[in-house]
Coordinates of C-alpha atoms in Angstrom, one line a residue:
W8 CA 190.1 -28.2 40.0
R9 CA 192.0 -25.1 40.9
K10 CA 189.1 -23.1 39.3
D11 CA 186.4 -25.1 41.1
K12 CA 188.1 -25.4 44.4
P13 CA 187.2 -21.9 45.8
I14 CA 183.6 -22.4 44.8
L15 CA 183.5 -25.8 46.5
E16 CA 185.1 -24.5 49.6
Q17 CA 182.6 -21.7 49.7
Q18 CA 179.7 -24.1 49.3
L19 CA 181.2 -26.3 52.1
A20 CA 181.4 -23.3 54.3
L21 CA 177.8 -22.4 53.6
L22 CA 176.7 -26.0 54.2
D23 CA 178.7 -26.0 57.5
R24 CA 177.1 -22.8 58.6
E25 CA 173.7 -24.0 57.7
A26 CA 174.3 -27.2 59.6
R27 CA 175.4 -25.2 62.7
E28 CA 172.3 -23.0 62.4
L29 CA 170.0 -26.0 62.0
T30 CA 171.7 -27.6 65.1
E31 CA 171.1 -24.4 67.0
V32 CA 167.4 -24.3 65.9
V33 CA 167.0 -27.9 67.0
E34 CA 168.6 -27.3 70.4
T35 CA 166.5 -24.1 70.9
S36 CA 163.4 -26.0 69.9
A37 CA 164.2 -28.8 72.3
Q38 CA 164.8 -26.2 75.1
E39 CA 161.6 -24.5 74.4
Q40 CA 159.7 -27.8 74.3
G41 CA 161.3 -28.7 77.6
A42 CA 160.2 -25.3 79.1
V43 CA 156.7 -25.8 77.7
E44 CA 156.6 -29.3 79.2
Q45 CA 157.9 -28.0 82.6
K46 CA 155.2 -25.3 82.5
R47 CA 152.6 -27.9 81.7
L48 CA 153.7 -30.0 84.6
E49 CA 153.6 -27.0 86.9
L50 CA 150.1 -26.1 85.8
L51 CA 149.0 -29.7 86.2
S52 CA 150.4 -29.8 89.7
E53 CA 148.7 -26.5 90.6
Q54 CA 145.4 -27.8 89.2
T55 CA 145.7 -30.9 91.3
R56 CA 146.5 -28.8 94.4
L57 CA 143.5 -26.6 93.8
E58 CA 141.2 -29.6 93.2
Q59 CA 142.4 -31.1 96.5
E60 CA 141.8 -27.8 98.3
Q61 CA 138.3 -27.5 96.7
A62 CA 137.4 -31.0 97.8
A63 CA 138.7 -30.3 101.4
L64 CA 136.7 -27.1 101.4
E65 CA 133.5 -28.9 100.3
R66 CA 134.0 -31.5 103.0
S67 CA 134.5 -28.8 105.6
L68 CA 131.4 -27.0 104.5
V69 CA 129.3 -30.1 104.8
L70 CA 130.6 -30.6 108.4
A71 CA 130.1 -27.0 109.2
G72 CA 126.6 -27.1 107.8
N73 CA 125.7 -30.1 109.9
R74 CA 127.1 -28.5 113.0
L75 CA 125.3 -25.2 112.4
H76 CA 122.0 -26.9 111.8
S77 CA 122.4 -28.8 115.1
L78 CA 123.4 -25.7 116.9
H79 CA 120.5 -23.7 115.5
Q80 CA 118.0 -25.5 117.8
Q81 CA 119.9 -24.4 120.9
L82 CA 120.2 -20.7 120.1
P83 CA 118.4 -17.9 122.0
P84 CA 115.1 -17.1 120.2
P85 CA 116.3 -13.8 118.6
L86 CA 119.4 -15.4 117.1
F87 CA 117.4 -18.5 116.2
D88 CA 115.0 -16.3 114.1
A89 CA 117.9 -14.4 112.6
W90 CA 119.4 -17.6 111.3
Q91 CA 116.2 -18.8 109.7
A92 CA 116.7 -17.1 106.4
S93 CA 120.4 -17.8 105.9
L94 CA 120.9 -21.3 107.3
P95 CA 118.9 -23.1 104.5
R96 CA 121.2 -21.6 101.9
L97 CA 123.9 -24.0 103.0
D98 CA 121.7 -26.8 101.5
D99 CA 121.2 -25.0 98.2
A100 CA 122.9 -27.1 95.5
L101 CA 123.1 -24.0 93.2
L102 CA 125.4 -22.1 95.5
T103 CA 129.1 -22.4 94.9
A104 CA 131.5 -23.4 97.7
S105 CA 132.7 -19.8 98.0
E106 CA 129.1 -18.6 98.4
K107 CA 128.4 -21.2 101.1
L108 CA 131.7 -20.3 102.8
Q109 CA 130.5 -16.7 102.9
V110 CA 127.2 -17.8 104.5
V111 CA 129.1 -19.8 107.2
L112 CA 131.3 -16.9 108.0
E113 CA 128.2 -14.6 108.3
L114 CA 126.5 -17.0 110.7
L115 CA 129.6 -17.5 112.8
T116 CA 130.0 -13.7 113.0
D117 CA 126.4 -13.3 114.2
L118 CA 127.1 -16.1 116.7
D119 CA 130.2 -14.5 118.1
D120 CA 128.6 -11.0 118.3
F121 CA 125.7 -12.4 120.3
Q122 CA 128.0 -14.4 122.6
Q123 CA 130.2 -11.3 123.4
K124 CA 127.5 -9.0 124.7
I125 CA 124.3 -8.5 126.7
T126 CA 121.4 -8.4 124.3
L127 CA 118.0 -6.7 124.8
H128 CA 115.0 -7.9 122.8
E129 CA 111.3 -7.0 122.8
T130 CA 108.8 -9.5 121.4
V131 CA 105.3 -10.9 121.7
M132 CA 105.0 -14.2 123.5
T133 CA 102.0 -16.5 124.3
L134 CA 102.4 -17.2 128.0
A135 CA 101.0 -19.6 130.6
D136 CA 97.5 -18.2 130.5
G137 CA 97.2 -18.6 126.7
Q138 CA 97.3 -14.9 126.1
E139 CA 99.8 -12.9 124.1
Y140 CA 102.0 -10.4 126.0
L141 CA 104.6 -7.9 125.0
V142 CA 107.7 -8.9 126.9
K143 CA 111.2 -7.6 127.3
Q144 CA 114.0 -10.1 127.2
V145 CA 117.6 -9.8 128.2
Y146 CA 120.3 -12.4 127.1
L147 CA 123.6 -13.1 128.7
G148 CA 125.6 -14.4 125.7
L149 CA 124.3 -17.5 124.1
S150 CA 123.5 -19.6 127.1
H151 CA 121.1 -17.7 129.4
G152 CA 118.3 -15.2 129.2
W153 CA 115.3 -13.8 131.1
Y154 CA 112.0 -12.2 130.2
V155 CA 109.4 -10.2 132.0
T156 CA 106.0 -8.6 131.2
A157 CA 105.5 -4.9 131.8
D158 CA 103.3 -5.6 134.9
E159 CA 105.8 -8.3 136.1
Q160 CA 102.9 -10.8 136.2
F161 CA 105.0 -13.3 134.1
A162 CA 108.7 -13.7 134.2
A163 CA 111.0 -16.6 133.3
A164 CA 114.6 -17.7 133.0
G165 CA 115.8 -19.3 129.8
M166 CA 118.8 -21.4 129.0
S167 CA 120.3 -23.3 126.1
T168 CA 120.0 -27.1 126.3
A169 CA 120.7 -30.0 124.0
D170 CA 116.9 -30.2 123.4
G171 CA 116.7 -26.5 122.4
W172 CA 116.0 -23.3 124.3
Q173 CA 113.9 -23.7 127.4
W174 CA 112.1 -21.2 129.6
T175 CA 111.4 -21.8 133.2
A176 CA 108.9 -19.6 135.0
L177 CA 110.1 -17.3 137.8
S178 CA 107.9 -16.4 140.8
D179 CA 109.4 -12.9 141.0
G180 CA 109.9 -10.7 137.9
A181 CA 111.3 -7.7 139.7
P182 CA 115.0 -8.7 139.4
V183 CA 114.6 -9.1 135.6
T184 CA 112.9 -5.7 135.4
Q185 CA 115.8 -4.3 137.4
I186 CA 118.4 -5.9 135.1
I187 CA 116.7 -4.6 132.0
G188 CA 116.6 -1.1 133.6
I189 CA 120.3 -1.2 134.3
V190 CA 121.1 -2.4 130.8
E191 CA 118.9 0.4 129.3
R192 CA 120.6 2.9 131.7
R193 CA 117.3 4.0 133.2
I194 CA 118.5 3.1 136.7
N195 CA 121.8 3.2 138.4
P196 CA 123.8 -0.1 138.4
V197 CA 123.4 -2.2 141.5
L198 CA 124.0 -5.8 142.4
V199 CA 121.0 -8.0 141.4
S200 CA 120.3 -11.5 142.7
I201 CA 118.7 -13.7 140.1
P202 CA 118.6 -17.5 139.5
L203 CA 121.3 -18.7 137.1
Q204 CA 121.7 -22.4 136.4
L205 CA 125.2 -23.5 135.2
S206 CA 124.8 -27.3 135.0
Q207 CA 124.0 -27.4 131.3
Q208 CA 126.6 -27.0 128.7
P209 CA 126.1 -23.6 126.9
A210 CA 125.2 -23.5 123.2
G211 CA 128.3 -23.8 121.0
G212 CA 130.1 -26.3 123.3
N213 CA 132.8 -24.0 124.6

């Protein structure tokens, strides 16, 4: 016994140390498993949040697309034409939500730019006598505009309405010619009297 006792004590010490080490391994493993589970829950929560945001974005894009399609008909002709290429992309099922959002932002930027300035535009129009004329147009934001032919034979005032852009003939094109000359800086600025109807709600609501 005296001979075997030191060996047995040594074996017991080794077993005790091994047991402690095994306990530490189990505890560490449990902690790591807990950390992994916590990370998994965090990722799951983040995924749920992103999915909710994605769904909200897609709903917003549908509403924005509907509103922009409705607004399109009320825009001044130059902006109406400019939107023709981009607006249908909002209905393209192959586009991602991010790509559609980019289209919406581009259209709204164009809308805001047109609203904030006086726009000159030159185009060919078929007028009351059935003939085509080169006309100069001037637009005051999104809601009002005028055009006149070079000889001032035809002139009209235009405005945005719920039924679309409407032109109303003017008996005198001289004021429109004068406004265009001022905007083009060909003549000195002066006060110009011209018909302007404010009873209709401008395009874009506000």
